[in-house]
């Protein structure tokens, strides 16, 4: 019995050692893979070549791509630990990206309202069956197409303004512990949440969303389980087959845009997780006086009601 336990323990340690070695090997190979990719862009960016398209599809959801991103995060973190000013710079750039995208695409909410008003006005007052917009070559679709297209504005706000709302502190929070703990404990919780909740969630949704996107753009359909060689074999029969099916006969025909937004949504969450981890670490190291340092929050004009976030 003791011998079986010793063998099992040795096997567990052996598997752990193999796992650590595999991670280290992939981190080392990330430098090689990244260097090869940027010195041979034609292999994955020349989309006149069907094999290049399949390479792009494969590597976008591959282990190699994950470790390139992960290794870049490790390198940036190491430099930031050495030079805190560099880490603050990363925070400002990443939060600036979130704020810039959010403030721009928040206008999609206004467009959604205006378009809905136009649809109701033309449909009820003028009983028009379609709407034509544009100069020279007009964009003309049935009323039902424009009505379903309103969902795209909503998707733009959700996918591209989510990290902006996070930076601004606008998400609803269910707080049972966080408000009662010390300043240092809050920063530790934030760091833990960034590494073990935000990043893994973004990676998992990316892996699903990436192949979900490409299955609606090309045939033969790629699969997450396909090897590179199998995808290259499929490339011989590759052709573009962009999804154009609406929910109604004359409905919105560009639902592939929602799949693109899903992938963009994951990328923005991952980048914001890095920014939040860095900010939490720096605020932990520098103390309470650094809380909110360089934080670009929207300022309300006189007479406007402030809204931060709801807590329960």
mmCIF file of C-alpha atoms in Angstrom:
data_model
loop_
_atom_site.group_PDB
_atom_site.id
_atom_site.type_symbol
_atom_site.label_atom_id
_atom_site.label_comp_id
_atom_site.label_asym_id
_atom_site.label_seq_id
_atom_site.Cartn_x
_atom_site.Cartn_y
_atom_site.Cartn_z
ATOM 1 C CA UNK A 1 0.000 0.000 0.000
ATOM 2 C CA UNK A 2 2.812 2.348 0.920
ATOM 3 C CA UNK A 3 4.593 1.463 -2.329
ATOM 4 C CA UNK A 4 1.459 2.343 -4.348
ATOM 5 C CA UNK A 5 1.249 5.675 -2.529
ATOM 6 C CA UNK A 6 4.901 6.409 -3.215
ATOM 7 C CA UNK A 7 4.482 5.541 -6.897
ATOM 8 C CA UNK A 8 1.398 7.776 -7.128
ATOM 9 C CA UNK A 9 3.213 10.659 -5.443
ATOM 10 C CA UNK A 10 6.219 10.242 -7.715
ATOM 11 C CA UNK A 11 3.917 10.200 -10.741
ATOM 12 C CA UNK A 12 2.233 13.395 -9.587
ATOM 13 C CA UNK A 13 5.565 15.161 -9.122
ATOM 14 C CA UNK A 14 6.713 13.863 -12.502
ATOM 15 C CA UNK A 15 3.590 15.187 -14.219
ATOM 16 C CA UNK A 16 4.034 18.537 -12.445
ATOM 17 C CA UNK A 17 7.656 18.734 -13.585
ATOM 18 C CA UNK A 18 6.631 17.927 -17.164
ATOM 19 C CA UNK A 19 3.966 20.626 -17.037
ATOM 20 C CA UNK A 20 6.421 23.231 -15.774
ATOM 21 C CA UNK A 21 8.944 22.207 -18.436
ATOM 22 C CA UNK A 22 6.241 22.484 -21.124
ATOM 23 C CA UNK A 23 5.353 26.007 -19.999
ATOM 24 C CA UNK A 24 9.008 27.090 -19.929
ATOM 25 C CA UNK A 25 9.623 25.618 -23.386
ATOM 26 C CA UNK A 26 6.622 27.476 -24.805
ATOM 27 C CA UNK A 27 7.742 30.728 -23.203
ATOM 28 C CA UNK A 28 11.173 30.315 -24.778
ATOM 29 C CA UNK A 29 9.647 29.440 -28.150
ATOM 30 C CA UNK A 30 7.388 32.510 -27.963
ATOM 31 C CA UNK A 31 10.357 34.744 -28.824
ATOM 32 C CA UNK A 32 11.163 32.557 -31.833
ATOM 33 C CA UNK A 33 7.545 32.373 -32.997
ATOM 34 C CA UNK A 34 7.017 36.117 -32.644
ATOM 35 C CA UNK A 35 10.236 36.916 -34.488
ATOM 36 C CA UNK A 36 9.363 34.513 -37.294
ATOM 37 C CA UNK A 37 5.836 35.941 -37.609
ATOM 38 C CA UNK A 38 6.961 39.559 -37.978
ATOM 39 C CA UNK A 39 9.758 38.683 -40.391
ATOM 40 C CA UNK A 40 7.487 36.523 -42.584
ATOM 41 C CA UNK A 41 4.180 38.456 -42.678
ATOM 42 C CA UNK A 42 3.322 37.084 -46.103
ATOM 43 C CA UNK A 43 2.747 33.644 -44.580
ATOM 44 C CA UNK A 44 -0.281 34.838 -42.600
ATOM 45 C CA UNK A 45 -1.247 38.284 -43.924
ATOM 46 C CA UNK A 46 -1.233 37.674 -47.682
ATOM 47 C CA UNK A 47 -4.894 36.699 -47.957
ATOM 48 C CA UNK A 48 -4.662 36.214 -51.693
ATOM 49 C CA UNK A 49 -3.042 32.929 -50.605
ATOM 50 C CA UNK A 50 -5.595 30.515 -49.143
ATOM 51 C CA UNK A 51 -2.971 28.861 -46.946
ATOM 52 C CA UNK A 52 -2.169 32.246 -45.383
ATOM 53 C CA UNK A 53 -5.823 32.624 -44.389
ATOM 54 C CA UNK A 54 -5.820 29.226 -42.737
ATOM 55 C CA UNK A 55 -2.578 30.018 -40.903
ATOM 56 C CA UNK A 56 -4.162 33.221 -39.612
ATOM 57 C CA UNK A 57 -7.218 31.255 -38.449
ATOM 58 C CA UNK A 58 -5.106 28.594 -36.755
ATOM 59 C CA UNK A 59 -2.662 30.861 -34.956
ATOM 60 C CA UNK A 60 -5.390 33.247 -33.742
ATOM 61 C CA UNK A 61 -6.645 30.539 -31.384
ATOM 62 C CA UNK A 62 -3.451 28.551 -30.908
ATOM 63 C CA UNK A 63 -1.194 27.706 -27.986
ATOM 64 C CA UNK A 64 1.621 29.529 -29.785
ATOM 65 C CA UNK A 65 -0.360 32.783 -29.901
ATOM 66 C CA UNK A 66 -1.362 32.459 -26.250
ATOM 67 C CA UNK A 67 2.246 32.104 -25.152
ATOM 68 C CA UNK A 68 3.354 35.037 -27.313
ATOM 69 C CA UNK A 69 0.796 37.209 -25.502
ATOM 70 C CA UNK A 70 1.587 35.660 -22.119
ATOM 71 C CA UNK A 71 5.325 36.120 -22.602
ATOM 72 C CA UNK A 72 4.796 39.738 -23.666
ATOM 73 C CA UNK A 73 2.847 40.254 -20.435
ATOM 74 C CA UNK A 74 5.686 38.707 -18.407
ATOM 75 C CA UNK A 75 8.300 40.892 -20.128
ATOM 76 C CA UNK A 76 6.267 44.082 -19.661
ATOM 77 C CA UNK A 77 5.646 43.177 -16.029
ATOM 78 C CA UNK A 78 9.337 42.518 -15.407
ATOM 79 C CA UNK A 79 10.294 45.872 -16.941
ATOM 80 C CA UNK A 80 7.520 47.554 -14.954
ATOM 81 C CA UNK A 81 8.736 46.052 -11.686
ATOM 82 C CA UNK A 82 12.176 47.472 -12.459
ATOM 83 C CA UNK A 83 10.852 50.834 -13.672
ATOM 84 C CA UNK A 84 7.547 51.754 -12.063
ATOM 85 C CA UNK A 85 7.276 54.771 -14.342
ATOM 86 C CA UNK A 86 7.109 52.378 -17.301
ATOM 87 C CA UNK A 87 4.299 50.423 -15.614
ATOM 88 C CA UNK A 88 2.403 53.648 -14.977
ATOM 89 C CA UNK A 89 2.874 54.448 -18.655
ATOM 90 C CA UNK A 90 1.299 51.102 -19.595
ATOM 91 C CA UNK A 91 -1.628 51.847 -17.293
ATOM 92 C CA UNK A 92 -2.185 55.260 -18.855
ATOM 93 C CA UNK A 93 -2.001 53.899 -22.416
ATOM 94 C CA UNK A 94 -4.349 50.969 -21.769
ATOM 95 C CA UNK A 95 -6.840 53.020 -19.780
ATOM 96 C CA UNK A 96 -6.612 55.742 -22.431
ATOM 97 C CA UNK A 97 -7.474 53.143 -25.085
ATOM 98 C CA UNK A 98 -10.514 52.017 -23.074
ATOM 99 C CA UNK A 99 -11.650 55.593 -22.474
ATOM 100 C CA UNK A 100 -11.099 56.649 -26.085
ATOM 101 C CA UNK A 101 -13.047 53.736 -27.570
ATOM 102 C CA UNK A 102 -15.794 54.049 -24.984
ATOM 103 C CA UNK A 103 -16.308 57.768 -25.433
ATOM 104 C CA UNK A 104 -16.411 57.395 -29.219
ATOM 105 C CA UNK A 105 -18.701 54.381 -29.508
ATOM 106 C CA UNK A 106 -21.032 55.627 -26.772
ATOM 107 C CA UNK A 107 -22.448 57.854 -29.521
ATOM 108 C CA UNK A 108 -23.897 54.668 -31.027
ATOM 109 C CA UNK A 109 -26.590 54.960 -28.367
ATOM 110 C CA UNK A 110 -27.669 58.311 -29.772
ATOM 111 C CA UNK A 111 -27.625 56.951 -33.335
ATOM 112 C CA UNK A 112 -29.797 54.056 -32.208
ATOM 113 C CA UNK A 113 -32.411 56.423 -30.779
ATOM 114 C CA UNK A 114 -32.385 58.714 -33.821
ATOM 115 C CA UNK A 115 -32.673 55.811 -36.241
ATOM 116 C CA UNK A 116 -35.572 54.338 -34.286
ATOM 117 C CA UNK A 117 -37.365 57.693 -34.432
ATOM 118 C CA UNK A 118 -36.792 57.887 -38.209
ATOM 119 C CA UNK A 119 -38.085 54.324 -38.685
ATOM 120 C CA UNK A 120 -41.276 55.013 -36.728
ATOM 121 C CA UNK A 121 -41.803 58.351 -38.479
ATOM 122 C CA UNK A 122 -41.341 56.975 -42.021
ATOM 123 C CA UNK A 123 -43.294 53.805 -41.337
ATOM 124 C CA UNK A 124 -46.282 55.381 -39.584
ATOM 125 C CA UNK A 125 -46.505 58.782 -41.265
ATOM 126 C CA UNK A 126 -45.298 58.119 -44.820
ATOM 127 C CA UNK A 127 -45.891 54.325 -44.822
ATOM 128 C CA UNK A 128 -42.585 53.796 -46.590
ATOM 129 C CA UNK A 129 -41.507 50.143 -47.093
ATOM 130 C CA UNK A 130 -37.800 51.032 -47.245
ATOM 131 C CA UNK A 131 -35.191 53.662 -46.350
ATOM 132 C CA UNK A 132 -32.489 54.964 -48.690
ATOM 133 C CA UNK A 133 -29.430 56.741 -47.252
ATOM 134 C CA UNK A 134 -26.367 58.013 -49.098
ATOM 135 C CA UNK A 135 -25.117 60.122 -51.977
ATOM 136 C CA UNK A 136 -24.259 58.793 -55.428
ATOM 137 C CA UNK A 137 -24.688 55.108 -54.579
ATOM 138 C CA UNK A 138 -27.490 55.022 -51.981
ATOM 139 C CA UNK A 139 -27.745 52.455 -49.198
ATOM 140 C CA UNK A 140 -31.292 51.185 -49.615
ATOM 141 C CA UNK A 141 -32.871 48.456 -47.503
ATOM 142 C CA UNK A 142 -36.276 47.410 -46.270
ATOM 143 C CA UNK A 143 -37.606 48.976 -43.058
ATOM 144 C CA UNK A 144 -37.203 45.625 -41.276
ATOM 145 C CA UNK A 145 -33.485 45.614 -42.180
ATOM 146 C CA UNK A 146 -32.965 48.980 -40.493
ATOM 147 C CA UNK A 147 -35.050 47.887 -37.517
ATOM 148 C CA UNK A 148 -32.932 44.762 -36.943
ATOM 149 C CA UNK A 149 -29.729 46.754 -37.565
ATOM 150 C CA UNK A 150 -30.480 48.668 -34.343
ATOM 151 C CA UNK A 151 -29.073 45.637 -32.514
ATOM 152 C CA UNK A 152 -25.653 46.477 -33.955
ATOM 153 C CA UNK A 153 -25.607 49.845 -32.169
ATOM 154 C CA UNK A 154 -26.446 48.100 -28.918
ATOM 155 C CA UNK A 155 -23.677 45.563 -29.537
ATOM 156 C CA UNK A 156 -21.186 48.377 -30.216
ATOM 157 C CA UNK A 157 -22.016 49.977 -26.876
ATOM 158 C CA UNK A 158 -21.817 46.685 -24.956
ATOM 159 C CA UNK A 159 -18.643 45.325 -26.573
ATOM 160 C CA UNK A 160 -16.573 48.475 -27.029
ATOM 161 C CA UNK A 161 -17.718 50.587 -24.065
ATOM 162 C CA UNK A 162 -17.467 47.841 -21.430
ATOM 163 C CA UNK A 163 -13.859 48.550 -20.425
ATOM 164 C CA UNK A 164 -14.563 52.298 -20.511
ATOM 165 C CA UNK A 165 -17.366 51.742 -18.004
ATOM 166 C CA UNK A 166 -14.985 49.658 -15.898
ATOM 167 C CA UNK A 167 -12.381 52.445 -15.827
ATOM 168 C CA UNK A 168 -15.081 54.958 -14.926
ATOM 169 C CA UNK A 169 -16.363 52.722 -12.106
ATOM 170 C CA UNK A 170 -19.800 52.479 -13.649
ATOM 171 C CA UNK A 171 -20.520 48.750 -13.343
ATOM 172 C CA UNK A 172 -22.986 47.527 -10.733
ATOM 173 C CA UNK A 173 -21.161 45.730 -7.918
ATOM 174 C CA UNK A 174 -22.475 43.207 -5.414
ATOM 175 C CA UNK A 175 -20.206 43.973 -2.476
ATOM 176 C CA UNK A 176 -20.231 41.703 0.566
ATOM 177 C CA UNK A 177 -16.598 41.929 1.704
ATOM 178 C CA UNK A 178 -14.637 44.443 -0.379
ATOM 179 C CA UNK A 179 -15.815 47.688 1.269
ATOM 180 C CA UNK A 180 -15.084 46.390 4.767
ATOM 181 C CA UNK A 181 -11.430 45.395 4.252
ATOM 182 C CA UNK A 182 -8.313 47.550 4.447
ATOM 183 C CA UNK A 183 -6.774 49.534 1.592
ATOM 184 C CA UNK A 184 -3.982 46.989 1.083
ATOM 185 C CA UNK A 185 -6.427 44.070 1.152
ATOM 186 C CA UNK A 186 -8.505 45.765 -1.559
ATOM 187 C CA UNK A 187 -5.470 46.113 -3.813
ATOM 188 C CA UNK A 188 -4.564 42.442 -3.277
ATOM 189 C CA UNK A 189 -8.135 41.400 -4.102
ATOM 190 C CA UNK A 190 -7.990 43.525 -7.266
ATOM 191 C CA UNK A 191 -4.696 41.943 -8.328
ATOM 192 C CA UNK A 192 -6.040 38.443 -7.676
ATOM 193 C CA UNK A 193 -9.249 39.161 -9.579
ATOM 194 C CA UNK A 194 -7.345 40.503 -12.571
ATOM 195 C CA UNK A 195 -5.108 37.445 -12.863
ATOM 196 C CA UNK A 196 -7.516 34.658 -11.954
ATOM 197 C CA UNK A 197 -10.886 35.949 -13.143
ATOM 198 C CA UNK A 198 -10.621 38.649 -15.822
ATOM 199 C CA UNK A 199 -7.743 37.173 -17.826
ATOM 200 C CA UNK A 200 -8.909 33.525 -17.864
ATOM 201 C CA UNK A 201 -12.468 34.592 -18.725
ATOM 202 C CA UNK A 202 -11.204 36.714 -21.637
ATOM 203 C CA UNK A 203 -9.022 33.857 -22.918
ATOM 204 C CA UNK A 204 -11.821 31.271 -22.734
ATOM 205 C CA UNK A 205 -14.347 33.486 -24.531
ATOM 206 C CA UNK A 206 -11.693 34.388 -27.130
ATOM 207 C CA UNK A 207 -11.026 30.708 -27.896
ATOM 208 C CA UNK A 208 -14.733 30.131 -28.407
ATOM 209 C CA UNK A 209 -15.414 33.398 -30.223
ATOM 210 C CA UNK A 210 -12.450 33.159 -32.615
ATOM 211 C CA UNK A 211 -13.525 29.926 -34.268
ATOM 212 C CA UNK A 212 -17.196 30.901 -33.948
ATOM 213 C CA UNK A 213 -16.340 33.961 -36.070
ATOM 214 C CA UNK A 214 -14.447 32.099 -38.764
ATOM 215 C CA UNK A 215 -17.087 29.369 -39.102
ATOM 216 C CA UNK A 216 -19.370 32.152 -40.355
ATOM 217 C CA UNK A 217 -16.838 33.601 -42.795
ATOM 218 C CA UNK A 218 -15.232 30.697 -44.665
ATOM 219 C CA UNK A 219 -15.814 27.122 -45.738
ATOM 220 C CA UNK A 220 -14.717 24.420 -45.069
ATOM 221 C CA UNK A 221 -15.487 25.366 -41.488
ATOM 222 C CA UNK A 222 -12.413 25.455 -39.223
ATOM 223 C CA UNK A 223 -12.522 23.779 -35.835
ATOM 224 C CA UNK A 224 -10.638 24.436 -32.610
ATOM 225 C CA UNK A 225 -9.491 20.797 -32.677
ATOM 226 C CA UNK A 226 -7.977 21.052 -36.184
ATOM 227 C CA UNK A 227 -4.195 20.900 -36.451
ATOM 228 C CA UNK A 228 -2.310 23.314 -38.681
ATOM 229 C CA UNK A 229 -1.656 20.576 -41.244
ATOM 230 C CA UNK A 230 -5.355 19.703 -41.382
ATOM 231 C CA UNK A 231 -6.315 23.351 -41.883
ATOM 232 C CA UNK A 232 -3.717 23.719 -44.633
ATOM 233 C CA UNK A 233 -5.254 20.689 -46.355
ATOM 234 C CA UNK A 234 -8.688 22.299 -46.019
ATOM 235 C CA UNK A 235 -7.345 25.476 -47.615
ATOM 236 C CA UNK A 236 -7.372 23.765 -51.025
ATOM 237 C CA UNK A 237 -11.172 23.988 -50.993
ATOM 238 C CA UNK A 238 -11.368 27.295 -49.121
ATOM 239 C CA UNK A 239 -13.788 29.967 -50.237
ATOM 240 C CA UNK A 240 -15.372 32.957 -48.565
ATOM 241 C CA UNK A 241 -18.911 32.325 -47.323
ATOM 242 C CA UNK A 242 -19.761 35.408 -45.258
ATOM 243 C CA UNK A 243 -22.910 34.990 -43.180
ATOM 244 C CA UNK A 244 -25.771 37.037 -44.683
ATOM 245 C CA UNK A 245 -28.816 35.316 -43.165
ATOM 246 C CA UNK A 246 -31.283 37.545 -41.308
ATOM 247 C CA UNK A 247 -33.933 36.584 -38.779
ATOM 248 C CA UNK A 248 -36.627 37.779 -41.186
ATOM 249 C CA UNK A 249 -36.848 37.659 -45.009
ATOM 250 C CA UNK A 250 -35.770 41.291 -45.370
ATOM 251 C CA UNK A 251 -33.900 41.549 -42.073
ATOM 252 C CA UNK A 252 -30.374 42.596 -41.166
ATOM 253 C CA UNK A 253 -27.811 40.591 -43.155
ATOM 254 C CA UNK A 254 -24.481 41.350 -41.482
ATOM 255 C CA UNK A 255 -24.603 39.298 -38.295
ATOM 256 C CA UNK A 256 -20.947 38.358 -38.759
ATOM 257 C CA UNK A 257 -20.196 41.831 -37.350
ATOM 258 C CA UNK A 258 -21.475 40.626 -33.975
ATOM 259 C CA UNK A 259 -18.904 37.813 -34.045
ATOM 260 C CA UNK A 260 -16.141 40.344 -34.754
ATOM 261 C CA UNK A 261 -17.345 42.440 -31.827
ATOM 262 C CA UNK A 262 -17.250 39.374 -29.580
ATOM 263 C CA UNK A 263 -13.557 38.879 -30.368
ATOM 264 C CA UNK A 264 -12.832 42.611 -29.879
ATOM 265 C CA UNK A 265 -14.711 42.472 -26.574
ATOM 266 C CA UNK A 266 -12.404 39.680 -25.319
ATOM 267 C CA UNK A 267 -9.254 41.493 -26.396
ATOM 268 C CA UNK A 268 -10.301 44.689 -24.621
ATOM 269 C CA UNK A 269 -11.117 42.806 -21.417
ATOM 270 C CA UNK A 270 -7.702 41.114 -21.464
ATOM 271 C CA UNK A 271 -5.906 44.433 -21.955
ATOM 272 C CA UNK A 272 -7.955 46.058 -19.199
ATOM 273 C CA UNK A 273 -7.118 43.160 -16.879
ATOM 274 C CA UNK A 274 -3.427 43.943 -17.429
ATOM 275 C CA UNK A 275 -4.032 47.643 -16.747
ATOM 276 C CA UNK A 276 -6.037 46.903 -13.599
ATOM 277 C CA UNK A 277 -3.404 44.480 -12.302
ATOM 278 C CA UNK A 278 -0.660 47.039 -12.869
ATOM 279 C CA UNK A 279 -2.666 49.843 -11.255
ATOM 280 C CA UNK A 280 -3.525 47.695 -8.248
ATOM 281 C CA UNK A 281 0.104 46.690 -7.767
ATOM 282 C CA UNK A 282 1.383 50.261 -8.052
ATOM 283 C CA UNK A 283 -1.269 51.614 -5.691
ATOM 284 C CA UNK A 284 -0.394 48.846 -3.243
ATOM 285 C CA UNK A 285 3.306 49.683 -3.437
ATOM 286 C CA UNK A 286 2.992 53.482 -3.343
ATOM 287 C CA UNK A 287 0.277 53.680 -0.709
ATOM 288 C CA UNK A 288 -3.090 55.387 -0.374
ATOM 289 C CA UNK A 289 -1.833 58.694 -1.769
ATOM 290 C CA UNK A 290 -1.497 57.044 -5.198
ATOM 291 C CA UNK A 291 -5.113 55.849 -5.325
ATOM 292 C CA UNK A 292 -6.665 57.083 -8.571
ATOM 293 C CA UNK A 293 -3.328 58.369 -9.861
ATOM 294 C CA UNK A 294 -3.519 59.324 -13.564
ATOM 295 C CA UNK A 295 -7.125 58.072 -13.600
ATOM 296 C CA UNK A 296 -8.993 59.898 -16.356
ATOM 297 C CA UNK A 297 -12.565 59.921 -15.089
ATOM 298 C CA UNK A 298 -15.329 61.927 -16.687
ATOM 299 C CA UNK A 299 -16.165 65.185 -14.912
ATOM 300 C CA UNK A 300 -19.762 66.322 -14.677
ATOM 301 C CA UNK A 301 -20.716 69.916 -15.336
ATOM 302 C CA UNK A 302 -22.436 72.045 -12.739
ATOM 303 C CA UNK A 303 -26.042 71.003 -12.202
ATOM 304 C CA UNK A 304 -25.612 67.433 -13.472
ATOM 305 C CA UNK A 305 -26.331 64.544 -11.157
ATOM 306 C CA UNK A 306 -23.338 62.334 -10.319
ATOM 307 C CA UNK A 307 -23.570 58.616 -10.890
ATOM 308 C CA UNK A 308 -20.732 56.390 -9.789
ATOM 309 C CA UNK A 309 -21.945 52.822 -9.322
ATOM 310 C CA UNK A 310 -24.543 50.969 -7.368
ATOM 311 C CA UNK A 311 -23.569 48.717 -4.503
ATOM 312 C CA UNK A 312 -25.738 46.202 -2.719
#
